[in-house]
Tab-separated table of C-alpha atoms and ligand atoms in Angstrom:
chain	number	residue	atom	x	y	z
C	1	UNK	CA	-32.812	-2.381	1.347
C	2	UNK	CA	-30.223	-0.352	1.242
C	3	UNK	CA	-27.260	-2.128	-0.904
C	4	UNK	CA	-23.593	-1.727	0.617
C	5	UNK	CA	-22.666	0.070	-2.471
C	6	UNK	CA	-25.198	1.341	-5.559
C	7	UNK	CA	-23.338	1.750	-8.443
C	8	UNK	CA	-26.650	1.598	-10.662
C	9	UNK	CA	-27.058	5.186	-9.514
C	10	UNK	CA	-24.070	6.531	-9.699
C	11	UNK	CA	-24.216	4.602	-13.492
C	12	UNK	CA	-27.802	6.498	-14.299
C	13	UNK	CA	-26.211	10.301	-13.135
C	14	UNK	CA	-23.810	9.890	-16.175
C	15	UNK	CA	-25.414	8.390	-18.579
C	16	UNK	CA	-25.020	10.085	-21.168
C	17	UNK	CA	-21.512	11.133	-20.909
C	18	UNK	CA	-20.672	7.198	-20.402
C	19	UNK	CA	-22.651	6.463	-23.867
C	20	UNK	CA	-20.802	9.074	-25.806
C	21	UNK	CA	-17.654	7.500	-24.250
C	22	UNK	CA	-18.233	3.676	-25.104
C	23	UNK	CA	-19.695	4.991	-28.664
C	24	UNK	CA	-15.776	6.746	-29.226
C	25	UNK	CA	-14.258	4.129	-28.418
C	26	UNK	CA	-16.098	1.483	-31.285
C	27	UNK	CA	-16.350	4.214	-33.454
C	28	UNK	CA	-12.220	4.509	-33.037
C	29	UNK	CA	-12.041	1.123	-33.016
C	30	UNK	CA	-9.525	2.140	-29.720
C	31	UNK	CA	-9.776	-0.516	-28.158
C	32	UNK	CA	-6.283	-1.737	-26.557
C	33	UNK	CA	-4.135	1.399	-24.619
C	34	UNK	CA	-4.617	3.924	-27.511
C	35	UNK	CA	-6.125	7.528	-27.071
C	36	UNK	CA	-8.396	7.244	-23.985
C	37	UNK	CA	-6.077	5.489	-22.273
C	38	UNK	CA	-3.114	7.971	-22.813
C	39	UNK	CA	-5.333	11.109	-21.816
C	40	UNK	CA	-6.471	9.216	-18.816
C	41	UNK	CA	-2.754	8.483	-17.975
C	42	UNK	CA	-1.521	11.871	-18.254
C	43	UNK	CA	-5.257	13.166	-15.953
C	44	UNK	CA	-4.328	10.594	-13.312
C	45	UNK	CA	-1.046	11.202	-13.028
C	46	UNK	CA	-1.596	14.947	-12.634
C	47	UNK	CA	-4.245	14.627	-10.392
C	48	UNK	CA	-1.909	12.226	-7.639
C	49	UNK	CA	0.935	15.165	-8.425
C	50	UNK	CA	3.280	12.570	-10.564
C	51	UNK	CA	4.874	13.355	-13.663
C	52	UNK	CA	4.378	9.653	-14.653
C	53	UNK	CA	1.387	7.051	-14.359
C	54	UNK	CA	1.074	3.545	-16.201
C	55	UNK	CA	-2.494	2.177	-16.519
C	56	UNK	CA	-2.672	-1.761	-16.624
C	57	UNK	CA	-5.430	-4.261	-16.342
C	58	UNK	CA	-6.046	-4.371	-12.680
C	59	UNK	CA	-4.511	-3.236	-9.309
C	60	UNK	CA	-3.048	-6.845	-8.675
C	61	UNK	CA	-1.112	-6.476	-11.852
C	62	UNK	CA	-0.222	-2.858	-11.112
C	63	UNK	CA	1.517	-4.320	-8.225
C	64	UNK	CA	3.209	-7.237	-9.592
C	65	UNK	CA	4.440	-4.485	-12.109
C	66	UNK	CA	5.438	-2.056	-9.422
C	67	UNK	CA	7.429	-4.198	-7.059
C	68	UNK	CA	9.190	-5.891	-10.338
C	69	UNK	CA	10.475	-2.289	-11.580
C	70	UNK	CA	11.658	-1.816	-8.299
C	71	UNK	CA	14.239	-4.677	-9.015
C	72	UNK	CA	12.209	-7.398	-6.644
C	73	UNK	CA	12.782	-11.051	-7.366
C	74	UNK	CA	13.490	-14.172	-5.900
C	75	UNK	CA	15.325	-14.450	-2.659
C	76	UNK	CA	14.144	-10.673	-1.713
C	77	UNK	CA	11.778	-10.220	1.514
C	78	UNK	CA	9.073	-7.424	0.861
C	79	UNK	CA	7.393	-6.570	4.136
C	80	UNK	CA	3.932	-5.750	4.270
C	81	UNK	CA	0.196	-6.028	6.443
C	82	UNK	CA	-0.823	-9.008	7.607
C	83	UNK	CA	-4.582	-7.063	7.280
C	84	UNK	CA	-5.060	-6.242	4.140
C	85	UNK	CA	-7.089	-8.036	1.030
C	86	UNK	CA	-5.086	-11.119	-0.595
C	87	UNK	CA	-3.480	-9.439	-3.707
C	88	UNK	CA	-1.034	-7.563	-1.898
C	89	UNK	CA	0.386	-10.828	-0.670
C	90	UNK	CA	-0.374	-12.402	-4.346
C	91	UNK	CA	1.263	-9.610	-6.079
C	92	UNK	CA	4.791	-10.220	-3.567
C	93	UNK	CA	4.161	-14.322	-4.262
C	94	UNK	CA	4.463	-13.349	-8.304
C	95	UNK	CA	7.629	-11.596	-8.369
C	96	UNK	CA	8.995	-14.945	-6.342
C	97	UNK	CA	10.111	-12.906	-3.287
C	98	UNK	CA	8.819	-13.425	0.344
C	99	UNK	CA	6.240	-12.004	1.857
C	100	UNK	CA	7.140	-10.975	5.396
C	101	UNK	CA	3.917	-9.728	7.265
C	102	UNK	CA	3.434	-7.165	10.415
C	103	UNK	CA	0.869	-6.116	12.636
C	104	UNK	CA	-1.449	-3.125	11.831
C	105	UNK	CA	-1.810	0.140	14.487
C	106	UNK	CA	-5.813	-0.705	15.601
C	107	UNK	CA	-6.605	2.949	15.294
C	108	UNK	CA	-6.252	3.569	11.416
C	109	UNK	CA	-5.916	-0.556	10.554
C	110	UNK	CA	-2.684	0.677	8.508
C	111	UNK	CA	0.754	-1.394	9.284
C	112	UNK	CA	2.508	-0.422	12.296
C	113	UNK	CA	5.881	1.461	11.284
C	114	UNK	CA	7.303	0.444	14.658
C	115	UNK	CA	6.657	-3.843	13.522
C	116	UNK	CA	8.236	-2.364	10.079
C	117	UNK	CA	11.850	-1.378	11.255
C	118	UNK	CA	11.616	-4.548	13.620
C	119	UNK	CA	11.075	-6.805	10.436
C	120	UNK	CA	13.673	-5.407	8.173
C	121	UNK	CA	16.392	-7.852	7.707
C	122	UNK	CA	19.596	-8.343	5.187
C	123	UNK	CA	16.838	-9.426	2.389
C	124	UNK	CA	14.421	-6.522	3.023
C	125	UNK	CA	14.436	-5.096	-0.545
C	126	UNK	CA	10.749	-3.190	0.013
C	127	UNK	CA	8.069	-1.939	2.237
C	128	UNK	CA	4.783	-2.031	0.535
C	129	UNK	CA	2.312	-0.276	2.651
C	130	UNK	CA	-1.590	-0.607	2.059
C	131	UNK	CA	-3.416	2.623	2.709
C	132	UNK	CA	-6.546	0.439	4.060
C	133	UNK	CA	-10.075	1.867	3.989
C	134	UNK	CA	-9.033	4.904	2.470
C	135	UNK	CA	-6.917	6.101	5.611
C	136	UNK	CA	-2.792	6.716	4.432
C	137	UNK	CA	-0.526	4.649	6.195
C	138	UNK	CA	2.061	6.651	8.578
C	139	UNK	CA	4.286	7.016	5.772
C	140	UNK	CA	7.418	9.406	7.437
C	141	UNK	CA	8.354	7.107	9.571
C	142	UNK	CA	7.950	4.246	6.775
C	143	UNK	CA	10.319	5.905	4.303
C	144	UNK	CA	12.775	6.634	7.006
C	145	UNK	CA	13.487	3.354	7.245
C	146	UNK	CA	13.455	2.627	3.515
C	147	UNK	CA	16.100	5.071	3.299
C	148	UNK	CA	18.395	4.390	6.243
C	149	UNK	CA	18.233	0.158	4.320
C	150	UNK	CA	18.105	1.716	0.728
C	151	UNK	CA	14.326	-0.291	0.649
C	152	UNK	CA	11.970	0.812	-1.949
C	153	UNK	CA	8.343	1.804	-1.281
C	154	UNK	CA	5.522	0.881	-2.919
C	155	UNK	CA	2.098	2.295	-1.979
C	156	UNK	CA	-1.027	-0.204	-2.375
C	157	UNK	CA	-3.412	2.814	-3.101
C	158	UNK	CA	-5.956	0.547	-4.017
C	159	UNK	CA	-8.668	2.026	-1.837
C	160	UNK	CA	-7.528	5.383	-0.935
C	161	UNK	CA	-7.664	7.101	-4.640
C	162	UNK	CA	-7.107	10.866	-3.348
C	163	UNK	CA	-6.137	10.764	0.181
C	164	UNK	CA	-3.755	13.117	1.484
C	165	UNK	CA	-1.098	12.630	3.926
C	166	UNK	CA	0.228	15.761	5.368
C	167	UNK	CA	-0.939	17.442	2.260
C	168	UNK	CA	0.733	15.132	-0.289
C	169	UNK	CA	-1.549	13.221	-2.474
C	170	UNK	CA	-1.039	9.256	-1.538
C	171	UNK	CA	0.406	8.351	-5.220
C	172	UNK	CA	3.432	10.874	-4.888
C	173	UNK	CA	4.623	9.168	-1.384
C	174	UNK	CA	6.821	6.593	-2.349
C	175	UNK	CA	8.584	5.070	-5.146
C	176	UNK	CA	5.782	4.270	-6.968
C	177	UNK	CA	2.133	3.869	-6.150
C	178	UNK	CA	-0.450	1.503	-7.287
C	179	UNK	CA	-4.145	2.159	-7.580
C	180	UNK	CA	-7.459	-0.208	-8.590
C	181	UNK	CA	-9.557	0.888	-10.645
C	182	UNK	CA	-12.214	-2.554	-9.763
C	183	UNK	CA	-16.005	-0.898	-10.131
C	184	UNK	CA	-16.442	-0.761	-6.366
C	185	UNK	CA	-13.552	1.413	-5.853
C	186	UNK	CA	-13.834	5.130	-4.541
C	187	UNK	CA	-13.027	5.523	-8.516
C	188	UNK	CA	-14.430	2.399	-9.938
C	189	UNK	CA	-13.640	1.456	-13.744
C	190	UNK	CA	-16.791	-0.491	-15.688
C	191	UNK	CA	-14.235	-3.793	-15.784
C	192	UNK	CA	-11.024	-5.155	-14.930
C	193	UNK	CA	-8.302	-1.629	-14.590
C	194	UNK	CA	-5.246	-0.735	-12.409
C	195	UNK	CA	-2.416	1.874	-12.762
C	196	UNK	CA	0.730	2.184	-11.271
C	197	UNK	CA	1.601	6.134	-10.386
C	198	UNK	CA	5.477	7.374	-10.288
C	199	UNK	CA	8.013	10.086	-9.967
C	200	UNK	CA	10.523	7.593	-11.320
C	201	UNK	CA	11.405	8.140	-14.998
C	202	UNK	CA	13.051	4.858	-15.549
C	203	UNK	CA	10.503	2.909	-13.711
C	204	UNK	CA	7.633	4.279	-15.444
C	205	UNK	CA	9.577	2.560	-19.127
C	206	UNK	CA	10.232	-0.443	-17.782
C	207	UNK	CA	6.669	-0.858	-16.264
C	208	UNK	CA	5.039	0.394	-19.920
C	209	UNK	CA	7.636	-2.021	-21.233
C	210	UNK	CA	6.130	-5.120	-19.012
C	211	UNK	CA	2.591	-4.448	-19.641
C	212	UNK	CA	2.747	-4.963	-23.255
C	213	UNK	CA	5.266	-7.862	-24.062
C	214	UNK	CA	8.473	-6.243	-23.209
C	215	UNK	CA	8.585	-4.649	-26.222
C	216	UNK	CA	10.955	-1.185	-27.219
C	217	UNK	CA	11.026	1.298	-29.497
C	218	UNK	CA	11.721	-1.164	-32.620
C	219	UNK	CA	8.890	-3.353	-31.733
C	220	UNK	CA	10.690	-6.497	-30.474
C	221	UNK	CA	10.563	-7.610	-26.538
C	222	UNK	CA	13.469	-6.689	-24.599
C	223	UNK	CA	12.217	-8.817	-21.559
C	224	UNK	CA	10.232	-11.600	-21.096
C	225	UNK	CA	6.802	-9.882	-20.223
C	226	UNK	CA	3.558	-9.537	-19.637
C	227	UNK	CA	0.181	-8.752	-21.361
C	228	UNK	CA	-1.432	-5.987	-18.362
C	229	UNK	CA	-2.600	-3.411	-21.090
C	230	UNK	CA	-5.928	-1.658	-20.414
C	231	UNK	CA	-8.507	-1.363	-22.301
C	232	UNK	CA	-9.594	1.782	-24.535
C	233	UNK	CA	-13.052	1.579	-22.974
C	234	UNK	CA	-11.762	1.844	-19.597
C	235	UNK	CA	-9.676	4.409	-20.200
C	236	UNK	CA	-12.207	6.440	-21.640
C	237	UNK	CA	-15.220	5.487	-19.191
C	238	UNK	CA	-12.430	6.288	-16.121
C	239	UNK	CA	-12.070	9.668	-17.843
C	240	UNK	CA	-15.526	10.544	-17.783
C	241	UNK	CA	-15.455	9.620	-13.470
C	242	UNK	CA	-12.242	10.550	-12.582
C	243	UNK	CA	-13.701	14.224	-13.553
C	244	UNK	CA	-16.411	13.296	-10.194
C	245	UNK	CA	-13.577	11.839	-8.094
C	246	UNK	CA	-13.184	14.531	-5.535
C	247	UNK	CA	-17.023	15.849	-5.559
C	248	UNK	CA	-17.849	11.792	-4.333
C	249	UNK	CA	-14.511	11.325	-1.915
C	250	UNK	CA	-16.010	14.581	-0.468
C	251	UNK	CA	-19.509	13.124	-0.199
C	252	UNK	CA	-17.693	10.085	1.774
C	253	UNK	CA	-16.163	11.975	4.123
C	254	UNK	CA	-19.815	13.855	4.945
C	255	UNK	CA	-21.732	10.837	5.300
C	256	UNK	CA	-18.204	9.329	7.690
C	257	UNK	CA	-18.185	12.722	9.709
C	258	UNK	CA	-22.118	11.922	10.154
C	259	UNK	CA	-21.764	8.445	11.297
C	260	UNK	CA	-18.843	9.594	13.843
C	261	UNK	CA	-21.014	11.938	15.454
C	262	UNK	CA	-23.073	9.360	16.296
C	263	UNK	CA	-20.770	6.229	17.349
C	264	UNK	CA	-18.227	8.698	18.492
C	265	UNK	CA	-16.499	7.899	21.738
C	266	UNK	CA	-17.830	4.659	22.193
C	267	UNK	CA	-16.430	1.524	21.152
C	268	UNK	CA	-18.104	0.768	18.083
C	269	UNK	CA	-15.961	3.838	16.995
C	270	UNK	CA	-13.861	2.263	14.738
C	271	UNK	CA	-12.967	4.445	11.729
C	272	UNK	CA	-10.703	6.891	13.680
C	273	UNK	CA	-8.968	9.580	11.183
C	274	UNK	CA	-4.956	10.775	12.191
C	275	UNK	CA	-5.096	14.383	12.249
C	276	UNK	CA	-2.398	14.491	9.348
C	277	UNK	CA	-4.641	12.619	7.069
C	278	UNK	CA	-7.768	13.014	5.172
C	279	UNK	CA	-9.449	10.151	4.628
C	280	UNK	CA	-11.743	9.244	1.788
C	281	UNK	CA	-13.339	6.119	3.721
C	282	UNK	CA	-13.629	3.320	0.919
C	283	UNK	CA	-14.750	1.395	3.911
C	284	UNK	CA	-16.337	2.798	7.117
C	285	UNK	CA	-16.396	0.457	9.561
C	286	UNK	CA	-17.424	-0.266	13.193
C	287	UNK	CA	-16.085	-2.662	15.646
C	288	UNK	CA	-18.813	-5.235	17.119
C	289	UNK	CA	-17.897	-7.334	20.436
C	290	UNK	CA	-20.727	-9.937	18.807
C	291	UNK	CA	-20.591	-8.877	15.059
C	292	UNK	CA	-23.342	-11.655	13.563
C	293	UNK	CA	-26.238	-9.912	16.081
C	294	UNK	CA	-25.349	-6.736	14.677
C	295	UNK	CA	-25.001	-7.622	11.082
C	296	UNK	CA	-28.554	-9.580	11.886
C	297	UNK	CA	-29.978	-6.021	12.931
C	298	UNK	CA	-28.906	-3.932	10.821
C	299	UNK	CA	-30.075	-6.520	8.247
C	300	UNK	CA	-33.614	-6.271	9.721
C	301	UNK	CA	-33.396	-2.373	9.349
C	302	UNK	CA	-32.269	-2.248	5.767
C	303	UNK	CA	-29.081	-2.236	5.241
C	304	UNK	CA	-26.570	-4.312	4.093
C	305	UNK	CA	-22.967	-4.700	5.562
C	306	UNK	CA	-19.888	-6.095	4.324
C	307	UNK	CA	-16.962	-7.819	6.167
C	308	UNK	CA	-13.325	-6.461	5.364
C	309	UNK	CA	-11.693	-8.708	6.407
C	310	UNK	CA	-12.810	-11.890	7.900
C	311	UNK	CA	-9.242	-13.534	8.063
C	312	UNK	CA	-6.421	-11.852	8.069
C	313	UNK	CA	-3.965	-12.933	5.214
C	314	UNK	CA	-1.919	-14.840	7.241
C	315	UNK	CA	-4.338	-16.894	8.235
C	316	UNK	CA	-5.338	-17.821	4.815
C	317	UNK	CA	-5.233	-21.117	3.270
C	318	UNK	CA	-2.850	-20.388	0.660
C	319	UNK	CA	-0.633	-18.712	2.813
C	320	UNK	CA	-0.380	-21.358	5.583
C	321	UNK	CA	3.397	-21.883	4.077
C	322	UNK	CA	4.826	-18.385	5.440
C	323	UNK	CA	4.560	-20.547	8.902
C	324	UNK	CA	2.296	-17.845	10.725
C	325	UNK	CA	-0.828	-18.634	12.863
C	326	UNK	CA	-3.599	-17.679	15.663
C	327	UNK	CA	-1.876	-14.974	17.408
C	328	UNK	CA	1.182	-14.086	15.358
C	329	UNK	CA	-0.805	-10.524	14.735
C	330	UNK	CA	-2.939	-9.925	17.751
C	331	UNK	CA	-4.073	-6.226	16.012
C	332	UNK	CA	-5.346	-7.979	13.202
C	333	UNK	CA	-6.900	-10.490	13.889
C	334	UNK	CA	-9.016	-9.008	16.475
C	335	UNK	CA	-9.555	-6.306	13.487
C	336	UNK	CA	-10.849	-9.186	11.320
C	337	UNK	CA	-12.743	-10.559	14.375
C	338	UNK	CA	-15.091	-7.211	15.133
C	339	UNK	CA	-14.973	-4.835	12.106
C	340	UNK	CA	-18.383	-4.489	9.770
C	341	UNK	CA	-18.360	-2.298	6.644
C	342	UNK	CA	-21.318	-0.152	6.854
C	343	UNK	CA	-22.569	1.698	3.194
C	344	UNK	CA	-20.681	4.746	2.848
C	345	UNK	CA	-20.745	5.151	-0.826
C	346	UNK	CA	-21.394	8.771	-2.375
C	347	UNK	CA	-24.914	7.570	-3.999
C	348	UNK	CA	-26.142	7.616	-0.728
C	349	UNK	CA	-29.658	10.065	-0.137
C	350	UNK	CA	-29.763	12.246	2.365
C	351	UNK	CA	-32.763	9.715	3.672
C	352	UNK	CA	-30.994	6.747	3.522
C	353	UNK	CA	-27.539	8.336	5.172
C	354	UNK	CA	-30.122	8.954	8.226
C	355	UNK	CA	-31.655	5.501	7.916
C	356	UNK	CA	-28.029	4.014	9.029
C	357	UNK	CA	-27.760	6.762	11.082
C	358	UNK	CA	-30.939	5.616	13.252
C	359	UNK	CA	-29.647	2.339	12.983
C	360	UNK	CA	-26.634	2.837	14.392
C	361	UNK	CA	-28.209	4.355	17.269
C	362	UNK	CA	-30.337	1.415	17.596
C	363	UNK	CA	-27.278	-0.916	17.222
C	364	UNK	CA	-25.320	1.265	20.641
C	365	UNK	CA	-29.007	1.146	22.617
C	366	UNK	CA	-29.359	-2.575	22.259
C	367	UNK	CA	-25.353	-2.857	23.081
M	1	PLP	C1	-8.831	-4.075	-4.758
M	1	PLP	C2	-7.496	-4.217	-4.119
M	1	PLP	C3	-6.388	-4.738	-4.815
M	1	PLP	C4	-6.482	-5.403	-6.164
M	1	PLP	O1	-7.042	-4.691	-7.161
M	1	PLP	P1	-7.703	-5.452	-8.419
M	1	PLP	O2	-7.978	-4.333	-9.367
M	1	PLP	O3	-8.945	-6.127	-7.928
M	1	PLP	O4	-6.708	-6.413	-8.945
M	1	PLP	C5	-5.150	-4.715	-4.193
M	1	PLP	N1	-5.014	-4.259	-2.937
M	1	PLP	C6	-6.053	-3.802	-2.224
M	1	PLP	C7	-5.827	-3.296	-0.844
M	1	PLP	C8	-7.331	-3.771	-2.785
M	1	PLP	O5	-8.359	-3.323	-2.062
């Protein structure tokens, strides 16, 4: 079988470098921010081409942080996907401002700038685009709108960690940028990390500041806070990866370009790339008109498939109160209706990249 991700492998290819890490970090007893974390910080930062990044417990809290430095609060609208995964929506519900969602463009499954400027309103105070899959949202036309309404933008980077748009690192794109660091992740912690990227000076204080208590200089809490810290081990264990980042995205995009020369043209092509972007395909997926049968087959040749998304955040239980439903985001739902995540990961075998490859081909044959 092979799994939808193997991070075993990836694990056993750096062994040793990953021991010598962890052993540091007791032997340091470096446990909280510290050290690791710092270097890590100043790698990451450099590598999205921002003179500032923040590293925090998850991606979730990176984004609470994020959208709080950029002064949102109660009473504020932040507009964002209505296809995306729940903590986007979560991290808007925190800061007690108002999620208002739009409809994605069904060729890269990113919002739809168009549905953006439509949405803005007197209590717009941000645009937080997700760059789903791995593909950068359409982000000109999304920060000419934030600045004709003086809107921030903050980038959910969660699943795009080194995707360029028009050159330009996503990271360095808009006001700040947040990134996930859960072990699944195109650069996958060993635990619970996040980190919120920025070209903004004061933002990057006052998110260090709400991370760790709210606490200056002189050691007492200027703000009621938060504890987001990351942990020493993750900092060091990211250090060790982040160094394979770009030799893995690359390996993504090989085994994608493989798969689209296969489905290519027809309409199980699903994971279409803007010719501005590149991609680094967290996700690949296809679109199925009957999506259990193929999930069934592809099953029965060895491989397992994921579903991202199944329901479409506004359609979700806890978010029946923003007064959506069926049909409020045709694009989406019909996204969340046909897509299946096939394995695209970067500890992939030439063999078993060919495997789903002959599936595949068995998948269009059958129809
Ligand atoms: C993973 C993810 C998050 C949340 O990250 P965590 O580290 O799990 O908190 C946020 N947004 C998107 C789009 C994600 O995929």
């Amino acid at each position: 079988m092979i799994p939808w991700v193997n991070l075993a492998r990836q694990h056993a290819s750096l062994a040793d470098e990953l021991a010598a890490a962890t052993v540091a970090v007791i032997r340091d007893c470096d446990f909280i921010l510290g050290t690791h974390v710092a270097e890590f910080e100043r790698r990451f930062a450099q590598y999205c081409g921002a003179p500032y990044a923040v590293a925090v417990n998850s991606g979730t809290s990176a984004l609470h942080l994020a959208l709080l430095a950029a002064g949102v609060g109660p009473g504020d609208e932040v507009i964002t996907t209505a296809f995306t995964f729940m903590a986007t929506l979560a991290a808007i519900d925190y800061t007690g401002a108002h999620p208002v969602l739009v409809d994605i463009d069904p060729e890269s499954f990113t919002l739809d700038a168009d549905a953006v400027a439509a949405a803005v309103t007197a209590k717009t105070r941000a645009i937080l685009p997700v760059h789903l899959y791995g593909h950068p949202a359409d982000m000109d036309p999304i920060t000419d709108i934030a600045r004709e309404h003086q809107l921030a933008v903050i980038e959910d980077a969660a699943q795009a960690h080194g995707a360029l748009y028009k050159g330009r690192k996503v990271g360095s794109l808009g006001d700040a940028a947040c990134f996930s660091f859960y072990p699944s992740k195109n650069l996958g912690a060993c635990g619970e990390a996040g980190i919120v990227v920025t070209h903004n000076a004061e933002m990057a204080e006052q998110i260090g500041k709400l991370r760790n208590w709210g606490i200056n200089r002189t050691g007492d809490p200027d703000v009621k806070a938060f504890n987001y810290r990351m942990e020493g081990m993750q900092g060091a264990l990211l250090n060790v990866k982040l160094s394979h980042l770009d030799d893995w995205n690359l390996r993504r995009r090989e085994h994608a370009r493989y798969y689209d020369s296969i489905l290519g043209g027809s309409p199980w092509h699903a994971a279409k790339v803007a010719p501005h972007v590149q991609h680094v395909h967290h996700v690949y997926p296809i679109r199925c008109k009957r999506r259990e049968q193929a999930q069934q087959q592809l099953l029965d040749d060895g491989i397992e498939t994921r579903i991202h998304y199944r329901t479409p955040v506004h359609l979700l239980k806890p978010w029946s109160d923003l007064g959506y439903g069926l049909g409020s985001f045709p694009e989406a739902e019909r996204a969340a209706a046909e897509v299946l995540s096939i394995p695209v990961s970067p500890d992939l075998t030439a063999a078993e990249v060919e495997q789903i490859g002959n599936a595949l081909k068995k998948l269009m044959e059958k129809g």
